[in-house]
Amino acid sequence: MTLTARLTELLGAANVLTGEAAARYCRDWTGKYQSSPLAVARPGTTAEVSATVRACAEAGVAVVPTGGLTGLTGATMNEGALMLSLERMNRIREIRADTRLAVVEAGTILQSLHEGADAENLYFPLWFGARGSAQIGGVLSTNAGGSNVLRYGSTRALCLGLEVVLADGRVLNLMSELHKDNSGYDLKDLFIGAEGTLGIITAAVMKLVPKPRAHATATLAARSLPDALILLNRLQEATGGAVEAFEYMPRRYMERLARELPNLKPPFAETHDTTILVEVGATAPRDADALADGSLPIVTLLEETLAGMMEEGMVLDATVARTEAQRREMWERRESAARITFTQMPIIDTDIAVPLDRVGDFLTAIDARLAELDPEATSLVVAHLGDGNVHYTAYPSRTDPALNEAVVTALEDVVADLKGSFSAEHGVGLSKLPSMTRRKDPVALDVMRSLKAALDPRGLLNPGKTIPPAGQ
Amino acid sequence: MTLTARLTELLGAANVLTGEAAARYCRDWTGKYQSSPLAVARPGTTAEVSATVRACAEAGVAVVPTGGLTGLTGATMNEGALMLSLERMNRIREIRADTRLAVVEAGTILQSLHEGADAENLYFPLWFGARGSAQIGGVLSTNAGGSNVLRYGSTRALCLGLEVVLADGRVLNLMSELHKDNSGYDLKDLFIGAEGTLGIITAAVMKLVPKPRAHATATLAARSLPDALILLNRLQEATGGAVEAFEYMPRRYMERLARELPNLKPPFAETHDTTILVEVGATAPRDADALADGSLPIVTLLEETLAGMMEEGMVLDATVARTEAQRREMWERRESAARITFTQMPIIDTDIAVPLDRVGDFLTAIDARLAELDPEATSLVVAHLGDGNVHYTAYPSRTDPALNEAVVTALEDVVADLKGSFSAEHGVGLSKLPSMTRRKDPVALDVMRSLKAALDPRGLLNPGKTIPPAGQ
């Protein structure tokens, strides 16, 4: 019996797709990666995932798990393997408001979890543009970040427990609800961020946090990046660490936004070098409950901090959101990054991190190197400044693999000099494999290969991703 | 050349101890575990650790790393292996106040790091009784918890980067300062909590937090455990999540404290069932700066919350610390647990976690089981209630291995019923190996064994600890 026939027996014909029916799984969000899988399987339970993986192991066929196809590194690129979609496992099994956690299946869409938590007056604090498509399994497998990491951490910090199907089909049950558990090695964190190369995540226990009762949101122009960091530190001090987002949009980003999305009104009459979107979340009633005059204490705190820095000349202009619509408009400027970044080709999109006081050094150095390599090239930047995480996109003036490689290498050089990482939050997938080969500590690479060999000795789980083969 | 001679050549005679000179390394804090190592080596640098481990690997001799000997599970118990003390690697290499991190060597004593951070007006938020002896390497290797986990997380949550010497002597450099790095598998978290069985931690980058400008600390009597949890939730809401400690001391603990440490004044004239120590930390000036009348806003907030609950009858009595001396006295009652717990033998000391709304169910069930098994047995409890982490100590009426085993098994039963863990923060070492065999998911155990075999194929790193051998 062929594997496809065997899977059809296991899952039903409606859940084993080929040809036209499989087409929509074969192209990811970036459009850069086209897959040609053997078939697409859509198991509906953990037991079915287990049986599917077991059948693949028996047939010696590789398995590539896939979520919402919103990744940016080609991590679900697939040539002849079984593509395993978790989309039917999309139930929020339980939300426990008293202990602030959600038990979710891997195919749950991030936005559904936001909505589920919201109904219990709680918040799942992982927030990024693709939240309407991204699935929890993919979010966990890439250790996704986003705009709230500053306060709440990346996906890893939000996960209490996992269920994982191993390469041989066995189910590893780590579905703990505990905040403390030192019974042996930390297996959970090994599977988080492993891009499906060590096991297939089928369910998880995720932390929820109190829903902020109010937000104070502002767009401001800082005199410089160091001044923006002073603002961040002052706001963290004033609010007791309640800053939820601190996003940097440089002049070129604001100009491009105005050009490509003219309906989005610019925040200021003048375009500044350093535009910042800041948001503070307040959960305590004394911060979030309106006073007799209608003012919100958390908003007043933000306004006073901004006013003080304007007097000192460190903030040049600022506007504070008065309504939810104004707040959404501020966020739309930032979240349009994904839409405007990918409209120009050729493109080298990167996702680096440096210590957060070195973002300015990074930008100065890389723009200089880019100009040397390709005087007509341009770049676009948007950054989670509070995490030192910069999305630097270069647009070379021509399609030229050697130039492309030179730009990426220059970027790696600059990042390495500043003790940064060439992959902050998007992961490795296929696109960052050359960087892994060139830049990752060889001992670390060797340890990763040992772990991969231990957990997937036949190399059947998402082969060719995350860890470059030895000897390259 | 013997291994000892070779090590003497490498490290100098003063740093390879045998006989009397080695004696103080051979007995841990509990007194339950006596070691008889081949020798004690005291390398002074990472290169010397590497050379030492390499020499052991060549000689086929096992290595047991040791820190401050304050562990409670026999994790540094040693029969004929080389004991490797990191005590000479005790430098704080750097404290970077602007980016809030410390680069420390593994032998740094926890209290030294507290003092180093304090000098920069920062705080290293890992706090427990043994802080004057515990070393960072041991703290990391056991993923230590303590009293501030509620707000800041366990050791794992406080570590940004690690340096590890592997079983063959290679140095794995993961000394990142980044808050986001998705370049491959999460190796760091695998070594944290692995009790030296996968590698020897030699240095780390640890997070620091703003030093609270003020604390509001109270001892109170709650009507019941559920009422205590209502208090915790109200305080978290009122303070925006600034509760740093929420410690539970039951009646029997308070009685024993009064008997064994009579100089420590009881908090109330009457002894209550449910005594709670709560501490809130304030970093924002508006919470922590005294008002014109001398009152501290954060203290007022705590008082108001307690007063409201007294009116409702949920809090029976309460006293708020007015001076640092009063605060220290409140903490001394809680931190005397280690002193009074180990004065009676025979003893079964445990360290379990349950979902935090199930602590009461746990105590009721286990006391009933203990009474069935040994009607004359007594127990002593102190708990990090905010984490669901209970230190339950049973004192059987007689020394009887079968009874001991029956009590431990009963405890495991109760914990398993409540979806808890038999080891919350102390780790596994030797003492929890039988629990690992009986209670850990067999697939998880098998994965742990695969990882151990991948990273330490000859089984030379702290052999016989953490993971029980297969087939037991």
PDB file of N, CA, C and O in Angstrom, chain B residues 338-384:
ATOM      1  N   ALA B 338      14.688  26.259  57.314  1.00  0.00           N
ATOM      2  CA  ALA B 338      15.775  25.299  57.103  1.00  0.00           C
ATOM      3  C   ALA B 338      16.386  24.877  58.439  1.00  0.00           C
ATOM      4  O   ALA B 338      16.710  23.704  58.642  1.00  0.00           O
ATOM      5  N   ARG B 339      16.506  25.845  59.373  1.00  0.00           N
ATOM      6  CA  ARG B 339      17.118  25.515  60.667  1.00  0.00           C
ATOM      7  C   ARG B 339      16.259  24.579  61.498  1.00  0.00           C
ATOM      8  O   ARG B 339      16.756  23.655  62.124  1.00  0.00           O
ATOM      9  N   ILE B 340      14.971  24.824  61.519  1.00  0.00           N
ATOM     10  CA  ILE B 340      14.131  24.005  62.412  1.00  0.00           C
ATOM     11  C   ILE B 340      13.689  22.695  61.763  1.00  0.00           C
ATOM     12  O   ILE B 340      13.368  21.748  62.455  1.00  0.00           O
ATOM     13  N   THR B 341      13.714  22.646  60.440  1.00  0.00           N
ATOM     14  CA  THR B 341      13.226  21.430  59.770  1.00  0.00           C
ATOM     15  C   THR B 341      14.144  20.239  60.022  1.00  0.00           C
ATOM     16  O   THR B 341      13.685  19.112  60.214  1.00  0.00           O
ATOM     17  N   PHE B 342      15.446  20.493  60.033  1.00  0.00           N
ATOM     18  CA  PHE B 342      16.398  19.377  60.048  1.00  0.00           C
ATOM     19  C   PHE B 342      16.891  19.016  61.448  1.00  0.00           C
ATOM     20  O   PHE B 342      17.888  18.326  61.593  1.00  0.00           O
ATOM     21  N   THR B 343      16.199  19.499  62.486  1.00  0.00           N
ATOM     22  CA  THR B 343      16.647  19.192  63.852  1.00  0.00           C
ATOM     23  C   THR B 343      16.057  17.887  64.359  1.00  0.00           C
ATOM     24  O   THR B 343      16.412  17.440  65.441  1.00  0.00           O
ATOM     25  N   GLN B 344      15.133  17.295  63.637  1.00  0.00           N
ATOM     26  CA  GLN B 344      14.482  16.073  64.114  1.00  0.00           C
ATOM     27  C   GLN B 344      14.731  14.948  63.114  1.00  0.00           C
ATOM     28  O   GLN B 344      14.721  15.165  61.904  1.00  0.00           O
ATOM     29  N   MET B 345      14.987  13.737  63.620  1.00  0.00           N
ATOM     30  CA  MET B 345      15.203  12.580  62.760  1.00  0.00           C
ATOM     31  C   MET B 345      14.326  11.440  63.276  1.00  0.00           C
ATOM     32  O   MET B 345      14.005  11.434  64.452  1.00  0.00           O
ATOM     33  N   PRO B 346      13.966  10.470  62.450  1.00  0.00           N
ATOM     34  CA  PRO B 346      14.132  10.427  61.001  1.00  0.00           C
ATOM     35  C   PRO B 346      13.232  11.439  60.297  1.00  0.00           C
ATOM     36  O   PRO B 346      12.236  11.882  60.846  1.00  0.00           O
ATOM     37  N   ILE B 347      13.625  11.759  59.080  1.00  0.00           N
ATOM     38  CA  ILE B 347      12.974  12.846  58.355  1.00  0.00           C
ATOM     39  C   ILE B 347      12.758  12.454  56.895  1.00  0.00           C
ATOM     40  O   ILE B 347      13.592  11.777  56.305  1.00  0.00           O
ATOM     41  N   ILE B 348      11.644  12.834  56.349  1.00  0.00           N
ATOM     42  CA  ILE B 348      11.400  12.708  54.907  1.00  0.00           C
ATOM     43  C   ILE B 348      11.086  14.112  54.418  1.00  0.00           C
ATOM     44  O   ILE B 348       9.978  14.622  54.620  1.00  0.00           O
ATOM     45  N   ASP B 349      12.080  14.766  53.822  1.00  0.00           N
ATOM     46  CA  ASP B 349      11.835  16.141  53.378  1.00  0.00           C
ATOM     47  C   ASP B 349      11.492  16.126  51.901  1.00  0.00           C
ATOM     48  O   ASP B 349      12.140  15.459  51.104  1.00  0.00           O
ATOM     49  N   THR B 350      10.454  16.842  51.547  1.00  0.00           N
ATOM     50  CA  THR B 350       9.998  16.843  50.165  1.00  0.00           C
ATOM     51  C   THR B 350       9.756  18.273  49.707  1.00  0.00           C
ATOM     52  O   THR B 350       9.756  19.208  50.507  1.00  0.00           O
ATOM     53  N   ASP B 351       9.548  18.398  48.442  1.00  0.00           N
ATOM     54  CA  ASP B 351       9.523  19.702  47.781  1.00  0.00           C
ATOM     55  C   ASP B 351       8.625  19.530  46.572  1.00  0.00           C
ATOM     56  O   ASP B 351       9.076  19.225  45.487  1.00  0.00           O
ATOM     57  N   ILE B 352       7.328  19.688  46.781  1.00  0.00           N
ATOM     58  CA  ILE B 352       6.382  19.380  45.704  1.00  0.00           C
ATOM     59  C   ILE B 352       5.741  20.657  45.189  1.00  0.00           C
ATOM     60  O   ILE B 352       5.802  21.715  45.829  1.00  0.00           O
ATOM     61  N   ALA B 353       5.132  20.556  44.022  1.00  0.00           N
ATOM     62  CA  ALA B 353       4.339  21.667  43.488  1.00  0.00           C
ATOM     63  C   ALA B 353       3.001  21.131  43.020  1.00  0.00           C
ATOM     64  O   ALA B 353       2.932  20.024  42.476  1.00  0.00           O
ATOM     65  N   VAL B 354       1.970  21.898  43.251  1.00  0.00           N
ATOM     66  CA  VAL B 354       0.650  21.606  42.697  1.00  0.00           C
ATOM     67  C   VAL B 354       0.097  22.913  42.132  1.00  0.00           C
ATOM     68  O   VAL B 354       0.602  23.990  42.457  1.00  0.00           O
ATOM     69  N   PRO B 355      -0.913  22.824  41.251  1.00  0.00           N
ATOM     70  CA  PRO B 355      -1.554  24.078  40.823  1.00  0.00           C
ATOM     71  C   PRO B 355      -1.943  24.877  42.062  1.00  0.00           C
ATOM     72  O   PRO B 355      -2.363  24.308  43.076  1.00  0.00           O
ATOM     73  N   LEU B 356      -1.794  26.170  42.005  1.00  0.00           N
ATOM     74  CA  LEU B 356      -1.781  26.911  43.271  1.00  0.00           C
ATOM     75  C   LEU B 356      -3.117  26.966  43.996  1.00  0.00           C
ATOM     76  O   LEU B 356      -3.162  27.254  45.190  1.00  0.00           O
ATOM     77  N   ASP B 357      -4.188  26.597  43.306  1.00  0.00           N
ATOM     78  CA  ASP B 357      -5.472  26.533  44.010  1.00  0.00           C
ATOM     79  C   ASP B 357      -5.681  25.156  44.663  1.00  0.00           C
ATOM     80  O   ASP B 357      -6.756  24.885  45.188  1.00  0.00           O
ATOM     81  N   ARG B 358      -4.673  24.288  44.626  1.00  0.00           N
ATOM     82  CA  ARG B 358      -4.848  22.938  45.161  1.00  0.00           C
ATOM     83  C   ARG B 358      -3.955  22.648  46.357  1.00  0.00           C
ATOM     84  O   ARG B 358      -3.829  21.494  46.774  1.00  0.00           O
ATOM     85  N   VAL B 359      -3.302  23.679  46.882  1.00  0.00           N
ATOM     86  CA  VAL B 359      -2.398  23.471  48.014  1.00  0.00           C
ATOM     87  C   VAL B 359      -3.157  22.913  49.221  1.00  0.00           C
ATOM     88  O   VAL B 359      -2.696  21.986  49.889  1.00  0.00           O
ATOM     89  N   GLY B 360      -4.343  23.454  49.483  1.00  0.00           N
ATOM     90  CA  GLY B 360      -5.137  22.975  50.616  1.00  0.00           C
ATOM     91  C   GLY B 360      -5.543  21.517  50.434  1.00  0.00           C
ATOM     92  O   GLY B 360      -5.432  20.704  51.365  1.00  0.00           O
ATOM     93  N   ASP B 361      -5.994  21.164  49.225  1.00  0.00           N
ATOM     94  CA  ASP B 361      -6.360  19.773  48.940  1.00  0.00           C
ATOM     95  C   ASP B 361      -5.160  18.856  49.171  1.00  0.00           C
ATOM     96  O   ASP B 361      -5.285  17.761  49.717  1.00  0.00           O
ATOM     97  N   PHE B 362      -4.007  19.315  48.736  1.00  0.00           N
ATOM     98  CA  PHE B 362      -2.799  18.508  48.918  1.00  0.00           C
ATOM     99  C   PHE B 362      -2.543  18.248  50.394  1.00  0.00           C
ATOM    100  O   PHE B 362      -2.318  17.097  50.811  1.00  0.00           O
ATOM    101  N   LEU B 363      -2.590  19.291  51.207  1.00  0.00           N
ATOM    102  CA  LEU B 363      -2.241  19.139  52.631  1.00  0.00           C
ATOM    103  C   LEU B 363      -3.246  18.237  53.356  1.00  0.00           C
ATOM    104  O   LEU B 363      -2.863  17.380  54.157  1.00  0.00           O
ATOM    105  N   THR B 364      -4.516  18.426  53.059  1.00  0.00           N
ATOM    106  CA  THR B 364      -5.533  17.585  53.688  1.00  0.00           C
ATOM    107  C   THR B 364      -5.304  16.116  53.336  1.00  0.00           C
ATOM    108  O   THR B 364      -5.302  15.228  54.201  1.00  0.00           O
ATOM    109  N   ALA B 365      -5.067  15.877  52.047  1.00  0.00           N
ATOM    110  CA  ALA B 365      -4.924  14.487  51.597  1.00  0.00           C
ATOM    111  C   ALA B 365      -3.659  13.843  52.150  1.00  0.00           C
ATOM    112  O   ALA B 365      -3.688  12.701  52.630  1.00  0.00           O
ATOM    113  N   ILE B 366      -2.553  14.551  52.137  1.00  0.00           N
ATOM    114  CA  ILE B 366      -1.307  13.898  52.551  1.00  0.00           C
ATOM    115  C   ILE B 366      -1.270  13.689  54.067  1.00  0.00           C
ATOM    116  O   ILE B 366      -0.771  12.664  54.542  1.00  0.00           O
ATOM    117  N   ASP B 367      -1.818  14.635  54.819  1.00  0.00           N
ATOM    118  CA  ASP B 367      -1.839  14.417  56.272  1.00  0.00           C
ATOM    119  C   ASP B 367      -2.693  13.188  56.619  1.00  0.00           C
ATOM    120  O   ASP B 367      -2.348  12.416  57.523  1.00  0.00           O
ATOM    121  N   ALA B 368      -3.794  13.013  55.897  1.00  0.00           N
ATOM    122  CA  ALA B 368      -4.646  11.833  56.140  1.00  0.00           C
ATOM    123  C   ALA B 368      -3.887  10.544  55.809  1.00  0.00           C
ATOM    124  O   ALA B 368      -3.922   9.562  56.567  1.00  0.00           O
ATOM    125  N   ARG B 369      -3.186  10.555  54.690  1.00  0.00           N
ATOM    126  CA  ARG B 369      -2.428   9.356  54.302  1.00  0.00           C
ATOM    127  C   ARG B 369      -1.311   9.072  55.300  1.00  0.00           C
ATOM    128  O   ARG B 369      -1.056   7.912  55.650  1.00  0.00           O
ATOM    129  N   LEU B 370      -0.628  10.125  55.747  1.00  0.00           N
ATOM    130  CA  LEU B 370       0.459   9.933  56.716  1.00  0.00           C
ATOM    131  C   LEU B 370      -0.086   9.328  58.006  1.00  0.00           C
ATOM    132  O   LEU B 370       0.513   8.401  58.571  1.00  0.00           O
ATOM    133  N   ALA B 371      -1.244   9.820  58.456  1.00  0.00           N
ATOM    134  CA  ALA B 371      -1.836   9.301  59.701  1.00  0.00           C
ATOM    135  C   ALA B 371      -2.208   7.829  59.561  1.00  0.00           C
ATOM    136  O   ALA B 371      -2.092   7.050  60.522  1.00  0.00           O
ATOM    137  N   GLU B 372      -2.668   7.439  58.397  1.00  0.00           N
ATOM    138  CA  GLU B 372      -2.977   6.018  58.164  1.00  0.00           C
ATOM    139  C   GLU B 372      -1.721   5.152  58.248  1.00  0.00           C
ATOM    140  O   GLU B 372      -1.733   4.065  58.824  1.00  0.00           O
ATOM    141  N   LEU B 373      -0.654   5.663  57.629  1.00  0.00           N
ATOM    142  CA  LEU B 373       0.565   4.850  57.519  1.00  0.00           C
ATOM    143  C   LEU B 373       1.325   4.788  58.840  1.00  0.00           C
ATOM    144  O   LEU B 373       1.998   3.802  59.134  1.00  0.00           O
ATOM    145  N   ASP B 374       1.255   5.860  59.614  1.00  0.00           N
ATOM    146  CA  ASP B 374       2.056   5.959  60.838  1.00  0.00           C
ATOM    147  C   ASP B 374       1.352   6.950  61.761  1.00  0.00           C
ATOM    148  O   ASP B 374       1.625   8.146  61.737  1.00  0.00           O
ATOM    149  N   PRO B 375       0.452   6.437  62.600  1.00  0.00           N
ATOM    150  CA  PRO B 375      -0.378   7.345  63.413  1.00  0.00           C
ATOM    151  C   PRO B 375       0.435   8.289  64.299  1.00  0.00           C
ATOM    152  O   PRO B 375      -0.043   9.362  64.660  1.00  0.00           O
ATOM    153  N   GLU B 376       1.670   7.906  64.628  1.00  0.00           N
ATOM    154  CA  GLU B 376       2.460   8.779  65.496  1.00  0.00           C
ATOM    155  C   GLU B 376       3.361   9.751  64.722  1.00  0.00           C
ATOM    156  O   GLU B 376       4.099  10.528  65.327  1.00  0.00           O
ATOM    157  N   ALA B 377       3.330   9.672  63.427  1.00  0.00           N
ATOM    158  CA  ALA B 377       4.165  10.579  62.635  1.00  0.00           C
ATOM    159  C   ALA B 377       3.669  12.016  62.774  1.00  0.00           C
ATOM    160  O   ALA B 377       2.491  12.256  63.071  1.00  0.00           O
ATOM    161  N   THR B 378       4.582  12.957  62.596  1.00  0.00           N
ATOM    162  CA  THR B 378       4.187  14.371  62.537  1.00  0.00           C
ATOM    163  C   THR B 378       4.679  14.952  61.220  1.00  0.00           C
ATOM    164  O   THR B 378       5.430  14.297  60.480  1.00  0.00           O
ATOM    165  N   SER B 379       4.245  16.172  60.939  1.00  0.00           N
ATOM    166  CA  SER B 379       4.707  16.809  59.702  1.00  0.00           C
ATOM    167  C   SER B 379       4.924  18.287  59.946  1.00  0.00           C
ATOM    168  O   SER B 379       4.417  18.861  60.920  1.00  0.00           O
ATOM    169  N   LEU B 380       5.702  18.885  59.080  1.00  0.00           N
ATOM    170  CA  LEU B 380       5.989  20.318  59.162  1.00  0.00           C
ATOM    171  C   LEU B 380       5.894  20.865  57.741  1.00  0.00           C
ATOM    172  O   LEU B 380       6.396  20.255  56.798  1.00  0.00           O
ATOM    173  N   VAL B 381       5.246  22.018  57.619  1.00  0.00           N
ATOM    174  CA  VAL B 381       4.999  22.559  56.281  1.00  0.00           C
ATOM    175  C   VAL B 381       5.353  24.028  56.239  1.00  0.00           C
ATOM    176  O   VAL B 381       5.062  24.783  57.173  1.00  0.00           O
ATOM    177  N   VAL B 382       5.998  24.409  55.166  1.00  0.00           N
ATOM    178  CA  VAL B 382       6.132  25.817  54.840  1.00  0.00           C
ATOM    179  C   VAL B 382       6.032  25.871  53.318  1.00  0.00           C
ATOM    180  O   VAL B 382       6.411  24.914  52.640  1.00  0.00           O
ATOM    181  N   ALA B 383       5.455  26.932  52.780  1.00  0.00           N
ATOM    182  CA  ALA B 383       5.159  26.899  51.339  1.00  0.00           C
ATOM    183  C   ALA B 383       5.337  28.257  50.690  1.00  0.00           C
ATOM    184  O   ALA B 383       5.019  29.289  51.279  1.00  0.00           O
ATOM    185  N   HIS B 384       5.852  28.223  49.448  1.00  0.00           N
ATOM    186  CA  HIS B 384       5.784  29.394  48.571  1.00  0.00           C
ATOM    187  C   HIS B 384       4.385  29.345  47.935  1.00  0.00           C
ATOM    188  O   HIS B 384       4.209  28.823  46.834  1.00  0.00           O
TER     189      HIS B 384
END
